[in-house]
Short mmCIF file of C-alpha atoms in Angstrom, two decimals:
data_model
loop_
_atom_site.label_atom_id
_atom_site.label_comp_id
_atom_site.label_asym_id
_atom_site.label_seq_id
_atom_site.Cartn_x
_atom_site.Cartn_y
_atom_site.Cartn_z
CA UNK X 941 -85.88 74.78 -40.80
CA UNK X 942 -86.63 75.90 -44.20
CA UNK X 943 -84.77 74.11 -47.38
CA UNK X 944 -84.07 77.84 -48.30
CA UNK X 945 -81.72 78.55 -46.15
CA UNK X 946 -80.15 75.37 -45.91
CA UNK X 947 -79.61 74.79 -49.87
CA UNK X 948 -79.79 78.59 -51.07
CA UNK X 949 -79.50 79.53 -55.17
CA UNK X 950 -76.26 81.60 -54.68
CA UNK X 951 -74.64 78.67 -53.57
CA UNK X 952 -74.36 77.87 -57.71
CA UNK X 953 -73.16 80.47 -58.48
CA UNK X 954 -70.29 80.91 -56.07
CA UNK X 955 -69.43 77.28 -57.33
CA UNK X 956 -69.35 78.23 -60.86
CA UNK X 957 -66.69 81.34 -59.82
CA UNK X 958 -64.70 78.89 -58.34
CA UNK X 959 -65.06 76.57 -61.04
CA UNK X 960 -63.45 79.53 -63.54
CA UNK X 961 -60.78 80.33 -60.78
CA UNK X 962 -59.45 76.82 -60.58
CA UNK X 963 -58.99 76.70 -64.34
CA UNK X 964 -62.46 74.23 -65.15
CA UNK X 965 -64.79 75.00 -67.97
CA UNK X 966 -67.37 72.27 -65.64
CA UNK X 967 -68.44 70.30 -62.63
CA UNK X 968 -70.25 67.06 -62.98
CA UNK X 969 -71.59 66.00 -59.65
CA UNK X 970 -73.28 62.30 -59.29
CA UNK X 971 -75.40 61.66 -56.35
CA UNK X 972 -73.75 62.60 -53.09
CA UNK X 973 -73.05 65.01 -50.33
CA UNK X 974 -71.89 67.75 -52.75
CA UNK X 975 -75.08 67.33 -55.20
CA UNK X 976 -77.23 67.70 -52.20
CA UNK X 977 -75.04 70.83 -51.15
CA UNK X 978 -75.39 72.01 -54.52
CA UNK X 979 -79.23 71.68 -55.35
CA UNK X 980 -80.45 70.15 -51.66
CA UNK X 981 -81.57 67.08 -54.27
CA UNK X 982 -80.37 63.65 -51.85
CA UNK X 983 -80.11 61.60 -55.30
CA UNK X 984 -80.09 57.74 -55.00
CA UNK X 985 -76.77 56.65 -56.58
CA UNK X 986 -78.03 54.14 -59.31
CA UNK X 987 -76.43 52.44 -62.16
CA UNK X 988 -78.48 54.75 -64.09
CA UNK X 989 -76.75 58.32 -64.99
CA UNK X 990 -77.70 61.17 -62.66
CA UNK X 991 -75.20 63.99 -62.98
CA UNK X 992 -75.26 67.98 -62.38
CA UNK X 993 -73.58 69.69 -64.82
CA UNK X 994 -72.26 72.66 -63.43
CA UNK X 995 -70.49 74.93 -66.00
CA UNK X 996 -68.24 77.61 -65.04
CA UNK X 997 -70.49 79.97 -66.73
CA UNK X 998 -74.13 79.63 -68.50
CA UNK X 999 -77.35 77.07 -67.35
CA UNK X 1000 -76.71 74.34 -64.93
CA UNK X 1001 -78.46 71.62 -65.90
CA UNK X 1002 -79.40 68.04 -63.95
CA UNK X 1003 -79.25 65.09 -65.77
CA UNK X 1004 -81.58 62.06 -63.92
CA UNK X 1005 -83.29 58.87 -65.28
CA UNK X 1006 -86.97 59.75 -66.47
CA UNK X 1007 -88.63 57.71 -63.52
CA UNK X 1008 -86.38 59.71 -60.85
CA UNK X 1009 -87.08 62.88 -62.35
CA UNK X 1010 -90.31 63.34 -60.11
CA UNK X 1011 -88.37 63.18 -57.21
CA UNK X 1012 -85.77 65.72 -58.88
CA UNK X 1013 -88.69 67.87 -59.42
CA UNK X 1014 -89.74 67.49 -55.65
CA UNK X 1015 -86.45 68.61 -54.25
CA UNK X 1016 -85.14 72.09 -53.68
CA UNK X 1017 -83.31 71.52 -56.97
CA UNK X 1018 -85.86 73.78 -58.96
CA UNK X 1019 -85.76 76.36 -56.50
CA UNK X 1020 -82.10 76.79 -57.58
CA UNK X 1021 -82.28 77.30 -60.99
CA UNK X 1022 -81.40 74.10 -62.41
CA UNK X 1023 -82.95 72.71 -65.50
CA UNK X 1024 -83.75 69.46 -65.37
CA UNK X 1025 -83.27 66.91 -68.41
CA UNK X 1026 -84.19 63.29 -68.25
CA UNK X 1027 -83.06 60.17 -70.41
CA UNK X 1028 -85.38 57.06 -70.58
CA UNK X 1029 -84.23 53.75 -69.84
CA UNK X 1030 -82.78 52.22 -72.65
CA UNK X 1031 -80.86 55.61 -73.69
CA UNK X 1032 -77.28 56.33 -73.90
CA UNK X 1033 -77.90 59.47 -71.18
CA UNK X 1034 -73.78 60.63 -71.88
CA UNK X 1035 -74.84 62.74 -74.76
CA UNK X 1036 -77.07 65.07 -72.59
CA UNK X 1037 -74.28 65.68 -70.69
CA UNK X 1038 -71.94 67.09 -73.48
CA UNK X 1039 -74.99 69.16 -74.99
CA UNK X 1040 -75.28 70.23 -71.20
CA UNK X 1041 -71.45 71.32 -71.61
CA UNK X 1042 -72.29 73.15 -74.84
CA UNK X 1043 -69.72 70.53 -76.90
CA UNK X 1044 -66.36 68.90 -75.68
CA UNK X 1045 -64.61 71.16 -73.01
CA UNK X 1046 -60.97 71.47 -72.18
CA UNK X 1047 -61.27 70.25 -68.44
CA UNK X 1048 -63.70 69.09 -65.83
CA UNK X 1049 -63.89 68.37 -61.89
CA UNK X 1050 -65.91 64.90 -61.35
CA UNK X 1051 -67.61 63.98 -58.22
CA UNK X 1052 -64.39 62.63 -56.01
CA UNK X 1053 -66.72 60.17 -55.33
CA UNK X 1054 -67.78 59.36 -59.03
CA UNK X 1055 -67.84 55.34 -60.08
CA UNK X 1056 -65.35 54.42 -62.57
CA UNK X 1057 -68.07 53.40 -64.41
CA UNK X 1058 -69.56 56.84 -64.92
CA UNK X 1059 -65.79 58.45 -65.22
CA UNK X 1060 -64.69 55.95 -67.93
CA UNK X 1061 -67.95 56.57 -69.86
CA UNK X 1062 -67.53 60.56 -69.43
CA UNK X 1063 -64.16 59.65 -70.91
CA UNK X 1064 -65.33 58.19 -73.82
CA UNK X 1065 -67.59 60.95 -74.36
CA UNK X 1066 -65.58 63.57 -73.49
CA UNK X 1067 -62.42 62.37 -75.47
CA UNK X 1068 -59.58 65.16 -75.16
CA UNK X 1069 -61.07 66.24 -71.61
CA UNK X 1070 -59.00 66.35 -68.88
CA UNK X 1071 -60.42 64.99 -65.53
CA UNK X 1072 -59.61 66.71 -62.24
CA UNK X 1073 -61.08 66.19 -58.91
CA UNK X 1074 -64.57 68.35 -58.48
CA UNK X 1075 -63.17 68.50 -54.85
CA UNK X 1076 -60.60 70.79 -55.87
CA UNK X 1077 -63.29 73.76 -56.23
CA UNK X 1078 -65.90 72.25 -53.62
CA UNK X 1079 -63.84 71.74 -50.49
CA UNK X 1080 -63.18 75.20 -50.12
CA UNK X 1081 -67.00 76.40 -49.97
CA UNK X 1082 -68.28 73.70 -47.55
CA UNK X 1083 -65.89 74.27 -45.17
CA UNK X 1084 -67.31 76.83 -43.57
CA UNK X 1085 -70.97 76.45 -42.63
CA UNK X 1086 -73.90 78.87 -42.95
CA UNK X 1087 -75.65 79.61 -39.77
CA UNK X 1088 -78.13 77.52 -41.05
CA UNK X 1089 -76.25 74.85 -41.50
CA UNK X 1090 -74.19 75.48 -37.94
CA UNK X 1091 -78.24 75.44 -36.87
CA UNK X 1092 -78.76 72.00 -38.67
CA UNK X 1093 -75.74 70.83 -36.50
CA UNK X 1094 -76.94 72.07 -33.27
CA UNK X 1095 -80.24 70.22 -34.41
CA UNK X 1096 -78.02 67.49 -34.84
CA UNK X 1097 -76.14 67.58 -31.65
CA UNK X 1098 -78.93 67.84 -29.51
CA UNK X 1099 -80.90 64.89 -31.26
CA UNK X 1100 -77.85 62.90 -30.48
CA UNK X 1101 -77.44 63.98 -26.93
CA UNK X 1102 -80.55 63.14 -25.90
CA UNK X 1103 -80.05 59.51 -27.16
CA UNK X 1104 -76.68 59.45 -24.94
CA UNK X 1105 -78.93 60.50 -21.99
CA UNK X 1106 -81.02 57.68 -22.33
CA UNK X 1107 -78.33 55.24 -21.58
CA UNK X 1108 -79.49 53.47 -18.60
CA UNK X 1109 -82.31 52.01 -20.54
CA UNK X 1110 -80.13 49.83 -22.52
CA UNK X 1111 -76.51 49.22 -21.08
CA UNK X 1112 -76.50 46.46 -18.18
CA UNK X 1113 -74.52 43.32 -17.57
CA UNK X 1114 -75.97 40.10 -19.37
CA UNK X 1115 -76.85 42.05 -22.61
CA UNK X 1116 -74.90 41.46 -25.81
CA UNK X 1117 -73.24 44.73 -27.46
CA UNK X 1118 -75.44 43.91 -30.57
CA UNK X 1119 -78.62 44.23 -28.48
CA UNK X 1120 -77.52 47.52 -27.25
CA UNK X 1121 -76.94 49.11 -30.34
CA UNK X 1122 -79.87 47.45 -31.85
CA UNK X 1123 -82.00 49.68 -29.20
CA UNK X 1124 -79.76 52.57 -29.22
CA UNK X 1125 -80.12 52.60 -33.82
CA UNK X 1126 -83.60 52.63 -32.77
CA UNK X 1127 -83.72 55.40 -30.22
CA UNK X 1128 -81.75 57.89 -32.96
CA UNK X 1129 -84.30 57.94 -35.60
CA UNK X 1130 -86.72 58.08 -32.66
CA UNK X 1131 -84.85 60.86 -31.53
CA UNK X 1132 -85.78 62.90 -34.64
CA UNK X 1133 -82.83 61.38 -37.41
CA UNK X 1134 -83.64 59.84 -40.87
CA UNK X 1135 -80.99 57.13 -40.43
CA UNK X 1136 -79.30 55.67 -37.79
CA UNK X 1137 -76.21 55.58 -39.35
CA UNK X 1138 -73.85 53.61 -36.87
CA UNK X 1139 -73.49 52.75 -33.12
CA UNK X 1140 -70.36 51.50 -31.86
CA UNK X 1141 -71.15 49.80 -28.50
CA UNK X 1142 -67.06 48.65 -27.29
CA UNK X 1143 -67.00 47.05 -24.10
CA UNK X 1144 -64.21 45.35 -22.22
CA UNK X 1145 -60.88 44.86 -23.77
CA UNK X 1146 -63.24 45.65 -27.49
CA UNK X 1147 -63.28 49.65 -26.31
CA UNK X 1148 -59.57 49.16 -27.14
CA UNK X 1149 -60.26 48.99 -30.73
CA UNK X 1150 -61.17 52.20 -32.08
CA UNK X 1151 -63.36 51.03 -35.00
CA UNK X 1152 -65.16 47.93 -33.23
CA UNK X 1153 -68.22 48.05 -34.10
CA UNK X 1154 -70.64 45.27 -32.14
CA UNK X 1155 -70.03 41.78 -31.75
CA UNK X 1156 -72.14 39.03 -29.43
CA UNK X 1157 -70.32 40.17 -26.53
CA UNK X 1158 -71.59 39.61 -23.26
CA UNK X 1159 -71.11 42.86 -21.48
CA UNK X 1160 -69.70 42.43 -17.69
CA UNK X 1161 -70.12 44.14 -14.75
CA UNK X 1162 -67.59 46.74 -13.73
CA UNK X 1163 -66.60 46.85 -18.07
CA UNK X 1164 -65.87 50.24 -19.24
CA UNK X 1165 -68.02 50.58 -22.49
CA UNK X 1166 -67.39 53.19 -25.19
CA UNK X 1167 -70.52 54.22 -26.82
CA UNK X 1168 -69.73 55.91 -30.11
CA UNK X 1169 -73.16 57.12 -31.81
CA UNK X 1170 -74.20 59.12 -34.70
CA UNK X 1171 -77.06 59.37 -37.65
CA UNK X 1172 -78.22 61.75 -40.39
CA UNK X 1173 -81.29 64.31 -39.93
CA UNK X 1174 -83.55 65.29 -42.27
CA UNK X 1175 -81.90 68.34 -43.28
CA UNK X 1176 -79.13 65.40 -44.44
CA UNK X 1177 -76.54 67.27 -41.53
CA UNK X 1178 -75.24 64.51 -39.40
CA UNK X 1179 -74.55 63.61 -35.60
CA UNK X 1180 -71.55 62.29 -33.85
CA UNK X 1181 -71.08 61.82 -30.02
CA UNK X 1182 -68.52 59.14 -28.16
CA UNK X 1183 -69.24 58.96 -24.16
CA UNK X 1184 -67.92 56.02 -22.27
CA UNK X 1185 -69.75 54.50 -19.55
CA UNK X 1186 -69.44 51.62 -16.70
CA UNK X 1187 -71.51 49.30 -14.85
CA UNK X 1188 -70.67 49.20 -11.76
CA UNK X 1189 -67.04 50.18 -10.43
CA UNK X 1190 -64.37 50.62 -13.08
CA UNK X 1191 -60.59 49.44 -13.50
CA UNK X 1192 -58.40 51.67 -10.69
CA UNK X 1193 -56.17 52.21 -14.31
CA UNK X 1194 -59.09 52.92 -16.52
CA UNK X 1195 -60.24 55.80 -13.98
CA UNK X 1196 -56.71 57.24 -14.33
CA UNK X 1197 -56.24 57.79 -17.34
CA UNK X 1198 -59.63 58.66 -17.90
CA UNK X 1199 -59.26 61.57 -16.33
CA UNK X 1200 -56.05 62.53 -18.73
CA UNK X 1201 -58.45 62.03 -21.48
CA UNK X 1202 -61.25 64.05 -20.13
CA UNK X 1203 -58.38 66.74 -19.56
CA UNK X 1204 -57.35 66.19 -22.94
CA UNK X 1205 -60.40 66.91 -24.57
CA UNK X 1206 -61.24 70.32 -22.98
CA UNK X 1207 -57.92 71.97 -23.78
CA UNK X 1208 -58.37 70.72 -27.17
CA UNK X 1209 -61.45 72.31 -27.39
CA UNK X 1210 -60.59 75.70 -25.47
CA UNK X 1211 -57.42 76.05 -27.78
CA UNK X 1212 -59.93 76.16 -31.09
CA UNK X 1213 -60.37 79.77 -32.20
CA UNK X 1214 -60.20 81.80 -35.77
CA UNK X 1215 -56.35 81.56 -37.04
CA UNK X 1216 -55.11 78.71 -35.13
CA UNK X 1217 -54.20 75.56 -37.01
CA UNK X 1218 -55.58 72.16 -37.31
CA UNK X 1219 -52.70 70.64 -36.35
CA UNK X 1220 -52.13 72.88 -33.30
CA UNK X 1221 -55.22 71.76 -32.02
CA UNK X 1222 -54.10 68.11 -32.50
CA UNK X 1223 -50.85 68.81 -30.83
CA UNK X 1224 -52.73 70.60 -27.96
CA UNK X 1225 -54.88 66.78 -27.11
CA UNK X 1226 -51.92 64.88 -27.71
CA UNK X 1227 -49.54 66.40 -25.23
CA UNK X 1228 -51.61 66.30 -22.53
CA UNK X 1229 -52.19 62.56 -22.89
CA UNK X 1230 -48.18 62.02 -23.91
CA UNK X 1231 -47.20 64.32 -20.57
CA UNK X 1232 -49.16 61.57 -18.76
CA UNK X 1233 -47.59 58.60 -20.67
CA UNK X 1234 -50.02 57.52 -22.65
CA UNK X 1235 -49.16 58.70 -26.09
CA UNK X 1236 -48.55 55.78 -27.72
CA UNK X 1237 -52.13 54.45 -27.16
CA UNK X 1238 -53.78 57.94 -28.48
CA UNK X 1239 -53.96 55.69 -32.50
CA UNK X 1240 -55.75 58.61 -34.49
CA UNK X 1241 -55.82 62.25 -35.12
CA UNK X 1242 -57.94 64.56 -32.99
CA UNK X 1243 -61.24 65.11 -35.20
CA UNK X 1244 -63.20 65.34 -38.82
CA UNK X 1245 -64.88 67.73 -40.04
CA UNK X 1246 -68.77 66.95 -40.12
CA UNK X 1247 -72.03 68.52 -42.35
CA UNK X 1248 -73.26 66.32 -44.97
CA UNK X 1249 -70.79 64.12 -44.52
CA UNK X 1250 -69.78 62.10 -41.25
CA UNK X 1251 -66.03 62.80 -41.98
CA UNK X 1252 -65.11 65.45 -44.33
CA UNK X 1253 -62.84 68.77 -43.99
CA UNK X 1254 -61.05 69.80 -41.90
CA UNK X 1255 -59.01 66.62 -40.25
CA UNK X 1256 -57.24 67.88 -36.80
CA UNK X 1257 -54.23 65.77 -37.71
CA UNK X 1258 -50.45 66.61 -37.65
CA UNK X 1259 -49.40 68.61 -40.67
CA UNK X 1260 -52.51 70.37 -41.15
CA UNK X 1261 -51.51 74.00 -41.26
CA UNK X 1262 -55.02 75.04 -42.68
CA UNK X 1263 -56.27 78.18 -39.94
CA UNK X 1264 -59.46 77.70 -38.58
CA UNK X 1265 -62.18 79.72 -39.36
CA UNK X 1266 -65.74 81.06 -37.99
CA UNK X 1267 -68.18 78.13 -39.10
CA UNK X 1268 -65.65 75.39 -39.90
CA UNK X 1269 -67.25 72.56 -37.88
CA UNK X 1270 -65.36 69.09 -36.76
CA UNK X 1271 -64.96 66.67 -34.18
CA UNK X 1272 -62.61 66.84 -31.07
CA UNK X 1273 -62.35 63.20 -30.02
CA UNK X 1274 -59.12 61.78 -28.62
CA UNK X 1275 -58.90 58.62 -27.24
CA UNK X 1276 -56.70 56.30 -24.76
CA UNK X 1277 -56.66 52.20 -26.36
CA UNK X 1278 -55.16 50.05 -24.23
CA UNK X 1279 -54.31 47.13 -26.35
CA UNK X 1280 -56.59 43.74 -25.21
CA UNK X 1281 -57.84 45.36 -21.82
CA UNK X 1282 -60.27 48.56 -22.79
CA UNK X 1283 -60.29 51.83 -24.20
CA UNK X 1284 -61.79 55.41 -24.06
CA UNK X 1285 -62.66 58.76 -26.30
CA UNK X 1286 -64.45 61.44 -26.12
CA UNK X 1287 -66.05 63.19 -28.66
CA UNK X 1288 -67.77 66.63 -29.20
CA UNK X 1289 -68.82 68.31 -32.40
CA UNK X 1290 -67.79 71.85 -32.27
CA UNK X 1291 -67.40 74.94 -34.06
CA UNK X 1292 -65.21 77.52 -34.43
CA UNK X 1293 -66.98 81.23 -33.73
CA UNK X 1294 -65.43 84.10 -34.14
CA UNK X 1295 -64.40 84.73 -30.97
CA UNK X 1296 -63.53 81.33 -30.20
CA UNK X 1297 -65.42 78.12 -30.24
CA UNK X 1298 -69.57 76.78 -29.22
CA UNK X 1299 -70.11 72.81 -28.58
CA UNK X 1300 -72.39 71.64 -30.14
CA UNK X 1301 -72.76 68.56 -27.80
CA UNK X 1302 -73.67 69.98 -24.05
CA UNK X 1303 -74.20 65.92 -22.33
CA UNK X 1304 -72.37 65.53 -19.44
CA UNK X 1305 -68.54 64.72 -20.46
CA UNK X 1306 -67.84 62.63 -17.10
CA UNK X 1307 -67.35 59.23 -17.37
CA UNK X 1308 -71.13 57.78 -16.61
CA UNK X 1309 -71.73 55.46 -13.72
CA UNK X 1310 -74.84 53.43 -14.41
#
């Protein structure tokens, strides 16, 4: 898959419309999801100034440290039409930003991710600037993917699905969570990822906890175990897959209401098409699991967006009116927590087509016997 098509030029320029529309004379980006949506340059966040400046109209410019320009220079970043300007160590690199700007500017959208450090200096810089949110302008434009980013997260999915089919290898009584996810981190970059970026192995009354993590856990025999996986792929799109599994013969009330959550899941995912709302989707998983008593223990909203970032727009979550549209990708995960005994979810990454919706995770969504 070609950088080209992943991180194309015009993607600048519609920024720099919507830049003007909002009412911003500038972006400045630091090192992050959106720079590398920008440009396609994945930045190392440093105490050192790197910062895309991003005015509504004229040159956009890159400001790095002179021993990461190189790498800059490496990146699709060039390919873009960004100039690139670089400030030694020892330099006060804040002053390439306003010549970057032209002079002092009425307002600009920083990074929402931006250290204080950076925004308090900008400040000082930049005195009589007002600071809004860069996410104001940005949000809007990677919400709906590209095909070739919808073809990054099918690369993605797949990647991840065939580290959920290799299961077996690693999940057995006697074995720690820890060692589990120690071999299943290894089998996603194996599996074609840069980073492993987290596996939740929750067995036992842990799968009740949403969040777990791994502890030193012995895992049991007949312990249902929720396996919550996901990393980041070259391109820099990410994975994210939750299956649950069992050694052995599960809890009578585990397989219950299992099978309200598997139930759950696929009208969630058959009620996603262009127009409908986030929220209705939410409300679609959550009925079916409150019909069947359990709503109480369904703790979170339905799904996250995903692309360069693990969670970012759209959130499937009461009160989100936004419609869906073709290429908006997210999560549909709900889950059952039964508080001290275990838990369950299932998630798929999906996205919305025009005529309806594609899954972008295909592994068997039936709780696995091993």
């Amino acid at each position: 898959m070609g950088y080209e098509d992943l991180y194309p030029p015009h993607r600048l320029a519609a920024a720099q419309e919507a830049t003007a529309d909002a009412g911003l004379d500038a972006l400045l980006i630091p090192p992050g999801s959106d720079l590398r949506y920008l440009t396609g340059y994945h930045a190392h966040a440093l105490e050192r100034l790197t910062c895309l400046v991003l005015p509504a109209t004229g040159e956009p410019t890159l400001v790095v440290p002179t021993l990461e320009r190189p790498a800059a220079e490496a990146s699709p970043a060039p390919r873009t039409g960004v100039r690139i300007v670089d400030h030694p160590d020892g330099t006060d690199p804040y002053p390439l930003v306003v010549q970057a700007l032209g002079g002092p500017v009425g307002a600009v959208g920083l990074g929402d991710r931006m250290w204080a450090e950076q925004v308090l200096a900008l400040r000082t810089a930049l005195p009589g600037t007002a600071q809004r949110l860069a996410g104001e302008v940005l949000r809007g434009l990677r919400l709906r993917k590209s095909p070739a980013e919808v073809a990054a997260l099918r690369e993605a999915g797949a990647a991840i699905d065939a580290v959920h089919a290799r299961m077996a290898e690693w999940l057995r009584p006697g074995r720690t969570e820890g060692e589990v996810a120690a071999d299943i981190s290894v089998a996603i970059r194996e599996a074609g990822h840069a980073t492993a970026d987290f596996a939740i192995v929750a067995a036992g009354p842990n799968g009740a906890s949403p969040h777990h993590g791994t502890s030193d856990r012995v895992i049991g025999a007949g312990e249902p175990v929720v396996v919550d996986i996901g990393g980041t792929m070259p391109s820099g799109y990410c994975s994210d897959s939750t299956r649950c599994y069992v050694i052995g013969t599960p809890p009578p009330d585990f397989t219950d209401y299992y099978q309200v959550l598997h139930a759950a899941q696929q009208a969630a995912v058959g009620a996603v098409r262009p127009g409908v709302s986030a929220a209705a989707v939410d409300s679609v998983a959550r009925e079916v699991i409150a019909d069947a008593g359990y709503g109480a223990a369904f703790l979170h909203r339905t799904g996250h967006g995903i692309g360069l970032d693990g969670h970012e727009d759209p959130y499937l979550v009461a009160g989100n009116e936004l419609p869906l549209e073709p290429g908006m990708a997210f999560s549909i995960e709900p889950g059952i927590y039964l508080a001290g005994r275990h838990g369950a979810r299932i998630e798929d990454i999906v996205v919305c087509t025009p005529d309806g919706v594609e899954r972008l995770n295909t592994v068997s969504r039936e709780l696995v016997r091993l």
